[in-house]
Amino acid sequence: MRLSTRGRYAVMAMVELAARQERAAKPAPGKNPAPVSLAEIAAAQMLSLAYLEQLFGPLRRAGLVASARGPGGGYRLARSASQISVSDIVDAVDEPIRATRCDSEGEDGGPGCIGGRRCITHDLWAELGEQIRLFLEGVTLEDVVQGEVLGRATAPRRRELTRV
């Protein structure tokens, strides 16, 4: 399974934004943290500024970031980093988390299916995609910034395989 550039760049940019907000001086009570410009994020993560501009519109519409216009403007997280999951970010930029090559959940195949039917391993890959989605739902921006991602994945309990 591959996450496209769109999803990866959105996550990288949001982690950079969260890290910068965490490092910045704590604002006075009732005040918002200073906004961070997309140019700063692009330079720090070596990403295309034009591409980031395309990604931050959907992130803003999803309520993940807030924008500030004018000199010294930029973006800040709209919620706490502990309340934004990686899955929220990927979903906001319309990046499907799917390990199958088709779009079908039904018996008949969809685009990418072989001969118009679901392939024999469809359910395996569909379940993998679901496990990835569940994992990303459980990882927040705060977790990534704090380096607390490793060791979160747990293997499902292995069923005893019986031989005939």
mmCIF file with all atom_site columns, C-alpha atoms in Angstrom:
data_model
loop_
_atom_site.group_PDB
_atom_site.id
_atom_site.type_symbol
_atom_site.label_atom_id
_atom_site.label_alt_id
_atom_site.label_comp_id
_atom_site.label_asym_id
_atom_site.label_entity_id
_atom_site.label_seq_id
_atom_site.pdbx_PDB_ins_code
_atom_site.Cartn_x
_atom_site.Cartn_y
_atom_site.Cartn_z
_atom_site.occupancy
_atom_site.B_iso_or_equiv
_atom_site.pdbx_formal_charge
_atom_site.auth_seq_id
_atom_site.auth_comp_id
_atom_site.auth_asym_id
_atom_site.auth_atom_id
_atom_site.pdbx_PDB_model_num
ATOM 1   C CA . MET A 1 1   ? 0.000   0.000   0.000   1.00 0.00 ? 1   MET A CA 1
ATOM 2   C CA . ARG A 1 2   ? 1.181   3.469   -0.811  1.00 0.00 ? 2   ARG A CA 1
ATOM 3   C CA . LEU A 1 3   ? 0.067   6.782   0.512   1.00 0.00 ? 3   LEU A CA 1
ATOM 4   C CA . SER A 1 4   ? 0.319   9.379   -2.218  1.00 0.00 ? 4   SER A CA 1
ATOM 5   C CA . THR A 1 5   ? 2.455   12.485  -2.106  1.00 0.00 ? 5   THR A CA 1
ATOM 6   C CA . ARG A 1 6   ? -0.661  14.471  -1.227  1.00 0.00 ? 6   ARG A CA 1
ATOM 7   C CA . GLY A 1 7   ? -1.247  12.561  2.003   1.00 0.00 ? 7   GLY A CA 1
ATOM 8   C CA . ARG A 1 8   ? 2.429   12.355  2.998   1.00 0.00 ? 8   ARG A CA 1
ATOM 9   C CA . TYR A 1 9   ? 3.070   16.058  2.409   1.00 0.00 ? 9   TYR A CA 1
ATOM 10  C CA . ALA A 1 10  ? -0.046  17.039  4.366   1.00 0.00 ? 10  ALA A CA 1
ATOM 11  C CA . VAL A 1 11  ? 1.101   14.951  7.343   1.00 0.00 ? 11  VAL A CA 1
ATOM 12  C CA . MET A 1 12  ? 4.674   16.302  7.126   1.00 0.00 ? 12  MET A CA 1
ATOM 13  C CA . ALA A 1 13  ? 3.424   19.900  7.011   1.00 0.00 ? 13  ALA A CA 1
ATOM 14  C CA . MET A 1 14  ? 1.025   19.423  9.911   1.00 0.00 ? 14  MET A CA 1
ATOM 15  C CA . VAL A 1 15  ? 3.714   17.780  12.052  1.00 0.00 ? 15  VAL A CA 1
ATOM 16  C CA . GLU A 1 16  ? 6.058   20.694  11.285  1.00 0.00 ? 16  GLU A CA 1
ATOM 17  C CA . LEU A 1 17  ? 3.328   23.177  12.224  1.00 0.00 ? 17  LEU A CA 1
ATOM 18  C CA . ALA A 1 18  ? 2.614   21.321  15.484  1.00 0.00 ? 18  ALA A CA 1
ATOM 19  C CA . ALA A 1 19  ? 6.330   21.128  16.345  1.00 0.00 ? 19  ALA A CA 1
ATOM 20  C CA . ARG A 1 20  ? 6.826   24.853  15.724  1.00 0.00 ? 20  ARG A CA 1
ATOM 21  C CA . GLN A 1 21  ? 3.829   25.716  17.864  1.00 0.00 ? 21  GLN A CA 1
ATOM 22  C CA . GLU A 1 22  ? 5.145   23.510  20.656  1.00 0.00 ? 22  GLU A CA 1
ATOM 23  C CA . ARG A 1 23  ? 8.604   25.157  20.527  1.00 0.00 ? 23  ARG A CA 1
ATOM 24  C CA . ALA A 1 24  ? 7.197   28.685  20.410  1.00 0.00 ? 24  ALA A CA 1
ATOM 25  C CA . ALA A 1 25  ? 6.758   30.684  23.562  1.00 0.00 ? 25  ALA A CA 1
ATOM 26  C CA . LYS A 1 26  ? 3.483   29.862  25.263  1.00 0.00 ? 26  LYS A CA 1
ATOM 27  C CA . PRO A 1 27  ? 0.925   32.563  24.471  1.00 0.00 ? 27  PRO A CA 1
ATOM 28  C CA . ALA A 1 28  ? -0.841  34.431  27.250  1.00 0.00 ? 28  ALA A CA 1
ATOM 29  C CA . PRO A 1 29  ? -4.088  32.838  28.425  1.00 0.00 ? 29  PRO A CA 1
ATOM 30  C CA . GLY A 1 30  ? -6.833  33.426  25.872  1.00 0.00 ? 30  GLY A CA 1
ATOM 31  C CA . LYS A 1 31  ? -4.323  34.200  23.114  1.00 0.00 ? 31  LYS A CA 1
ATOM 32  C CA . ASN A 1 32  ? -3.556  32.032  20.092  1.00 0.00 ? 32  ASN A CA 1
ATOM 33  C CA . PRO A 1 33  ? -0.033  30.897  19.208  1.00 0.00 ? 33  PRO A CA 1
ATOM 34  C CA . ALA A 1 34  ? 1.710   32.949  16.536  1.00 0.00 ? 34  ALA A CA 1
ATOM 35  C CA . PRO A 1 35  ? 0.891   31.763  13.011  1.00 0.00 ? 35  PRO A CA 1
ATOM 36  C CA . VAL A 1 36  ? 3.519   29.970  10.950  1.00 0.00 ? 36  VAL A CA 1
ATOM 37  C CA . SER A 1 37  ? 3.909   30.839  7.274   1.00 0.00 ? 37  SER A CA 1
ATOM 38  C CA . LEU A 1 38  ? 3.669   28.149  4.635   1.00 0.00 ? 38  LEU A CA 1
ATOM 39  C CA . ALA A 1 39  ? 7.031   29.365  3.311   1.00 0.00 ? 39  ALA A CA 1
ATOM 40  C CA . GLU A 1 40  ? 8.626   28.446  6.665   1.00 0.00 ? 40  GLU A CA 1
ATOM 41  C CA . ILE A 1 41  ? 6.999   25.010  6.634   1.00 0.00 ? 41  ILE A CA 1
ATOM 42  C CA . ALA A 1 42  ? 7.980   24.425  3.001   1.00 0.00 ? 42  ALA A CA 1
ATOM 43  C CA . ALA A 1 43  ? 11.606  25.391  3.665   1.00 0.00 ? 43  ALA A CA 1
ATOM 44  C CA . ALA A 1 44  ? 11.893  23.291  6.831   1.00 0.00 ? 44  ALA A CA 1
ATOM 45  C CA . GLN A 1 45  ? 10.450  20.163  5.195   1.00 0.00 ? 45  GLN A CA 1
ATOM 46  C CA . MET A 1 46  ? 11.856  20.811  1.695   1.00 0.00 ? 46  MET A CA 1
ATOM 47  C CA . LEU A 1 47  ? 8.370   20.778  0.177   1.00 0.00 ? 47  LEU A CA 1
ATOM 48  C CA . SER A 1 48  ? 6.942   22.796  -2.681  1.00 0.00 ? 48  SER A CA 1
ATOM 49  C CA . LEU A 1 49  ? 5.272   25.981  -1.428  1.00 0.00 ? 49  LEU A CA 1
ATOM 50  C CA . ALA A 1 50  ? 2.765   25.889  -4.292  1.00 0.00 ? 50  ALA A CA 1
ATOM 51  C CA . TYR A 1 51  ? 1.809   22.321  -3.389  1.00 0.00 ? 51  TYR A CA 1
ATOM 52  C CA . LEU A 1 52  ? 1.396   23.201  0.302   1.00 0.00 ? 52  LEU A CA 1
ATOM 53  C CA . GLU A 1 53  ? -0.905  26.066  -0.655  1.00 0.00 ? 53  GLU A CA 1
ATOM 54  C CA . GLN A 1 54  ? -3.154  23.527  -2.398  1.00 0.00 ? 54  GLN A CA 1
ATOM 55  C CA . LEU A 1 55  ? -3.179  21.262  0.666   1.00 0.00 ? 55  LEU A CA 1
ATOM 56  C CA . PHE A 1 56  ? -3.904  23.870  3.317   1.00 0.00 ? 56  PHE A CA 1
ATOM 57  C CA . GLY A 1 57  ? -7.272  24.852  1.810   1.00 0.00 ? 57  GLY A CA 1
ATOM 58  C CA . PRO A 1 58  ? -8.780  21.420  2.527   1.00 0.00 ? 58  PRO A CA 1
ATOM 59  C CA . LEU A 1 59  ? -7.047  21.288  5.926   1.00 0.00 ? 59  LEU A CA 1
ATOM 60  C CA . ARG A 1 60  ? -8.630  24.635  6.835   1.00 0.00 ? 60  ARG A CA 1
ATOM 61  C CA . ARG A 1 61  ? -12.081 23.557  5.588   1.00 0.00 ? 61  ARG A CA 1
ATOM 62  C CA . ALA A 1 62  ? -11.785 20.394  7.704   1.00 0.00 ? 62  ALA A CA 1
ATOM 63  C CA . GLY A 1 63  ? -11.215 22.537  10.795  1.00 0.00 ? 63  GLY A CA 1
ATOM 64  C CA . LEU A 1 64  ? -7.664  21.317  11.377  1.00 0.00 ? 64  LEU A CA 1
ATOM 65  C CA . VAL A 1 65  ? -5.902  24.648  10.828  1.00 0.00 ? 65  VAL A CA 1
ATOM 66  C CA . ALA A 1 66  ? -6.876  28.298  11.138  1.00 0.00 ? 66  ALA A CA 1
ATOM 67  C CA . SER A 1 67  ? -5.425  31.001  8.924   1.00 0.00 ? 67  SER A CA 1
ATOM 68  C CA . ALA A 1 68  ? -4.290  34.507  9.800   1.00 0.00 ? 68  ALA A CA 1
ATOM 69  C CA . ARG A 1 69  ? -4.026  37.051  6.995   1.00 0.00 ? 69  ARG A CA 1
ATOM 70  C CA . GLY A 1 70  ? -1.738  39.988  6.542   1.00 0.00 ? 70  GLY A CA 1
ATOM 71  C CA . PRO A 1 71  ? 1.865   40.676  7.543   1.00 0.00 ? 71  PRO A CA 1
ATOM 72  C CA . GLY A 1 72  ? 3.020   38.025  9.970   1.00 0.00 ? 72  GLY A CA 1
ATOM 73  C CA . GLY A 1 73  ? 0.125   35.827  8.889   1.00 0.00 ? 73  GLY A CA 1
ATOM 74  C CA . GLY A 1 74  ? 0.140   32.126  8.310   1.00 0.00 ? 74  GLY A CA 1
ATOM 75  C CA . TYR A 1 75  ? -1.462  29.077  9.868   1.00 0.00 ? 75  TYR A CA 1
ATOM 76  C CA . ARG A 1 76  ? -1.901  27.624  13.328  1.00 0.00 ? 76  ARG A CA 1
ATOM 77  C CA . LEU A 1 77  ? -3.520  24.419  14.509  1.00 0.00 ? 77  LEU A CA 1
ATOM 78  C CA . ALA A 1 78  ? -7.247  24.917  15.035  1.00 0.00 ? 78  ALA A CA 1
ATOM 79  C CA . ARG A 1 79  ? -7.240  22.322  17.834  1.00 0.00 ? 79  ARG A CA 1
ATOM 80  C CA . SER A 1 80  ? -4.661  20.910  20.181  1.00 0.00 ? 80  SER A CA 1
ATOM 81  C CA . ALA A 1 81  ? -2.090  18.578  18.586  1.00 0.00 ? 81  ALA A CA 1
ATOM 82  C CA . SER A 1 82  ? -3.401  15.846  20.898  1.00 0.00 ? 82  SER A CA 1
ATOM 83  C CA . GLN A 1 83  ? -6.839  16.160  19.271  1.00 0.00 ? 83  GLN A CA 1
ATOM 84  C CA . ILE A 1 84  ? -5.746  15.806  15.622  1.00 0.00 ? 84  ILE A CA 1
ATOM 85  C CA . SER A 1 85  ? -5.073  12.296  14.349  1.00 0.00 ? 85  SER A CA 1
ATOM 86  C CA . VAL A 1 86  ? -2.971  11.436  11.330  1.00 0.00 ? 86  VAL A CA 1
ATOM 87  C CA . SER A 1 87  ? -6.140  9.905   9.890   1.00 0.00 ? 87  SER A CA 1
ATOM 88  C CA . ASP A 1 88  ? -7.917  13.291  10.228  1.00 0.00 ? 88  ASP A CA 1
ATOM 89  C CA . ILE A 1 89  ? -5.197  14.871  8.093   1.00 0.00 ? 89  ILE A CA 1
ATOM 90  C CA . VAL A 1 90  ? -5.202  12.172  5.426   1.00 0.00 ? 90  VAL A CA 1
ATOM 91  C CA . ASP A 1 91  ? -9.014  12.262  5.248   1.00 0.00 ? 91  ASP A CA 1
ATOM 92  C CA . ALA A 1 92  ? -9.017  16.074  4.965   1.00 0.00 ? 92  ALA A CA 1
ATOM 93  C CA . VAL A 1 93  ? -6.940  16.008  1.786   1.00 0.00 ? 93  VAL A CA 1
ATOM 94  C CA . ASP A 1 94  ? -9.226  13.306  0.326   1.00 0.00 ? 94  ASP A CA 1
ATOM 95  C CA . GLU A 1 95  ? -6.569  10.643  0.391   1.00 0.00 ? 95  GLU A CA 1
ATOM 96  C CA . PRO A 1 96  ? -8.178  7.207   0.590   1.00 0.00 ? 96  PRO A CA 1
ATOM 97  C CA . ILE A 1 97  ? -6.434  4.669   2.784   1.00 0.00 ? 97  ILE A CA 1
ATOM 98  C CA . ARG A 1 98  ? -6.882  1.577   0.710   1.00 0.00 ? 98  ARG A CA 1
ATOM 99  C CA . ALA A 1 99  ? -4.681  -1.424  0.042   1.00 0.00 ? 99  ALA A CA 1
ATOM 100 C CA . THR A 1 100 ? -6.847  -2.855  -2.745  1.00 0.00 ? 100 THR A CA 1
ATOM 101 C CA . ARG A 1 101 ? -6.577  -1.574  -6.275  1.00 0.00 ? 101 ARG A CA 1
ATOM 102 C CA . CYS A 1 102 ? -10.340 -1.416  -6.736  1.00 0.00 ? 102 CYS A CA 1
ATOM 103 C CA . ASP A 1 103 ? -13.039 0.730   -5.183  1.00 0.00 ? 103 ASP A CA 1
ATOM 104 C CA . SER A 1 104 ? -15.545 -2.066  -4.758  1.00 0.00 ? 104 SER A CA 1
ATOM 105 C CA . GLU A 1 105 ? -16.937 -3.281  -1.465  1.00 0.00 ? 105 GLU A CA 1
ATOM 106 C CA . GLY A 1 106 ? -19.666 -5.355  -3.122  1.00 0.00 ? 106 GLY A CA 1
ATOM 107 C CA . GLU A 1 107 ? -19.562 -8.728  -4.839  1.00 0.00 ? 107 GLU A CA 1
ATOM 108 C CA . ASP A 1 108 ? -19.035 -7.239  -8.289  1.00 0.00 ? 108 ASP A CA 1
ATOM 109 C CA . GLY A 1 109 ? -15.768 -5.555  -9.057  1.00 0.00 ? 109 GLY A CA 1
ATOM 110 C CA . GLY A 1 110 ? -15.152 -1.902  -9.576  1.00 0.00 ? 110 GLY A CA 1
ATOM 111 C CA . PRO A 1 111 ? -12.436 0.101   -11.307 1.00 0.00 ? 111 PRO A CA 1
ATOM 112 C CA . GLY A 1 112 ? -9.149  -1.773  -11.076 1.00 0.00 ? 112 GLY A CA 1
ATOM 113 C CA . CYS A 1 113 ? -10.732 -5.185  -10.558 1.00 0.00 ? 113 CYS A CA 1
ATOM 114 C CA . ILE A 1 114 ? -9.806  -8.152  -12.694 1.00 0.00 ? 114 ILE A CA 1
ATOM 115 C CA . GLY A 1 115 ? -12.490 -9.026  -15.228 1.00 0.00 ? 115 GLY A CA 1
ATOM 116 C CA . GLY A 1 116 ? -15.103 -6.985  -13.391 1.00 0.00 ? 116 GLY A CA 1
ATOM 117 C CA . ARG A 1 117 ? -14.967 -9.246  -10.309 1.00 0.00 ? 117 ARG A CA 1
ATOM 118 C CA . ARG A 1 118 ? -13.280 -8.892  -6.944  1.00 0.00 ? 118 ARG A CA 1
ATOM 119 C CA . CYS A 1 119 ? -9.966  -10.726 -6.836  1.00 0.00 ? 119 CYS A CA 1
ATOM 120 C CA . ILE A 1 120 ? -9.460  -13.723 -4.586  1.00 0.00 ? 120 ILE A CA 1
ATOM 121 C CA . THR A 1 121 ? -7.320  -11.721 -2.135  1.00 0.00 ? 121 THR A CA 1
ATOM 122 C CA . HIS A 1 122 ? -9.624  -8.673  -2.037  1.00 0.00 ? 122 HIS A CA 1
ATOM 123 C CA . ASP A 1 123 ? -10.750 -9.222  1.559   1.00 0.00 ? 123 ASP A CA 1
ATOM 124 C CA . LEU A 1 124 ? -7.150  -9.627  2.744   1.00 0.00 ? 124 LEU A CA 1
ATOM 125 C CA . TRP A 1 125 ? -6.122  -6.265  1.267   1.00 0.00 ? 125 TRP A CA 1
ATOM 126 C CA . ALA A 1 126 ? -9.344  -4.578  2.365   1.00 0.00 ? 126 ALA A CA 1
ATOM 127 C CA . GLU A 1 127 ? -8.665  -5.685  5.961   1.00 0.00 ? 127 GLU A CA 1
ATOM 128 C CA . LEU A 1 128 ? -5.065  -4.455  5.725   1.00 0.00 ? 128 LEU A CA 1
ATOM 129 C CA . GLY A 1 129 ? -6.353  -1.052  4.614   1.00 0.00 ? 129 GLY A CA 1
ATOM 130 C CA . GLU A 1 130 ? -8.764  -1.007  7.559   1.00 0.00 ? 130 GLU A CA 1
ATOM 131 C CA . GLN A 1 131 ? -5.969  -1.880  10.020  1.00 0.00 ? 131 GLN A CA 1
ATOM 132 C CA . ILE A 1 132 ? -3.824  0.940   8.617   1.00 0.00 ? 132 ILE A CA 1
ATOM 133 C CA . ARG A 1 133 ? -6.750  3.354   8.964   1.00 0.00 ? 133 ARG A CA 1
ATOM 134 C CA . LEU A 1 134 ? -7.329  2.253   12.577  1.00 0.00 ? 134 LEU A CA 1
ATOM 135 C CA . PHE A 1 135 ? -3.623  2.686   13.365  1.00 0.00 ? 135 PHE A CA 1
ATOM 136 C CA . LEU A 1 136 ? -3.565  6.206   11.888  1.00 0.00 ? 136 LEU A CA 1
ATOM 137 C CA . GLU A 1 137 ? -6.724  7.096   13.850  1.00 0.00 ? 137 GLU A CA 1
ATOM 138 C CA . GLY A 1 138 ? -4.834  6.241   17.033  1.00 0.00 ? 138 GLY A CA 1
ATOM 139 C CA . VAL A 1 139 ? -1.766  8.379   16.277  1.00 0.00 ? 139 VAL A CA 1
ATOM 140 C CA . THR A 1 140 ? -2.007  12.108  16.971  1.00 0.00 ? 140 THR A CA 1
ATOM 141 C CA . LEU A 1 141 ? 0.164   15.006  15.870  1.00 0.00 ? 141 LEU A CA 1
ATOM 142 C CA . GLU A 1 142 ? 1.358   15.242  19.458  1.00 0.00 ? 142 GLU A CA 1
ATOM 143 C CA . ASP A 1 143 ? 2.465   11.582  19.343  1.00 0.00 ? 143 ASP A CA 1
ATOM 144 C CA . VAL A 1 144 ? 4.528   12.193  16.204  1.00 0.00 ? 144 VAL A CA 1
ATOM 145 C CA . VAL A 1 145 ? 6.088   15.414  17.518  1.00 0.00 ? 145 VAL A CA 1
ATOM 146 C CA . GLN A 1 146 ? 6.967   13.688  20.816  1.00 0.00 ? 146 GLN A CA 1
ATOM 147 C CA . GLY A 1 147 ? 8.410   10.652  18.990  1.00 0.00 ? 147 GLY A CA 1
ATOM 148 C CA . GLU A 1 148 ? 5.850   8.322   20.564  1.00 0.00 ? 148 GLU A CA 1
ATOM 149 C CA . VAL A 1 149 ? 4.787   6.357   17.501  1.00 0.00 ? 149 VAL A CA 1
ATOM 150 C CA . LEU A 1 150 ? 7.056   3.309   17.583  1.00 0.00 ? 150 LEU A CA 1
ATOM 151 C CA . GLY A 1 151 ? 5.694   0.319   19.442  1.00 0.00 ? 151 GLY A CA 1
ATOM 152 C CA . ARG A 1 152 ? 2.032   1.261   18.996  1.00 0.00 ? 152 ARG A CA 1
ATOM 153 C CA . ALA A 1 153 ? 1.215   -1.445  16.482  1.00 0.00 ? 153 ALA A CA 1
ATOM 154 C CA . THR A 1 154 ? 0.119   -4.707  17.984  1.00 0.00 ? 154 THR A CA 1
ATOM 155 C CA . ALA A 1 155 ? -0.387  -7.924  16.128  1.00 0.00 ? 155 ALA A CA 1
ATOM 156 C CA . PRO A 1 156 ? -3.836  -9.425  16.312  1.00 0.00 ? 156 PRO A CA 1
ATOM 157 C CA . ARG A 1 157 ? -3.993  -12.539 18.415  1.00 0.00 ? 157 ARG A CA 1
ATOM 158 C CA . ARG A 1 158 ? -2.792  -15.391 16.266  1.00 0.00 ? 158 ARG A CA 1
ATOM 159 C CA . ARG A 1 159 ? -5.354  -18.112 15.778  1.00 0.00 ? 159 ARG A CA 1
ATOM 160 C CA . GLU A 1 160 ? -4.266  -21.669 16.171  1.00 0.00 ? 160 GLU A CA 1
ATOM 161 C CA . LEU A 1 161 ? -3.883  -23.174 12.737  1.00 0.00 ? 161 LEU A CA 1
ATOM 162 C CA . THR A 1 162 ? -5.007  -26.760 12.580  1.00 0.00 ? 162 THR A CA 1
ATOM 163 C CA . ARG A 1 163 ? -3.579  -29.121 10.074  1.00 0.00 ? 163 ARG A CA 1
ATOM 164 C CA . VAL A 1 164 ? -5.741  -31.745 8.485   1.00 0.00 ? 164 VAL A CA 1
#
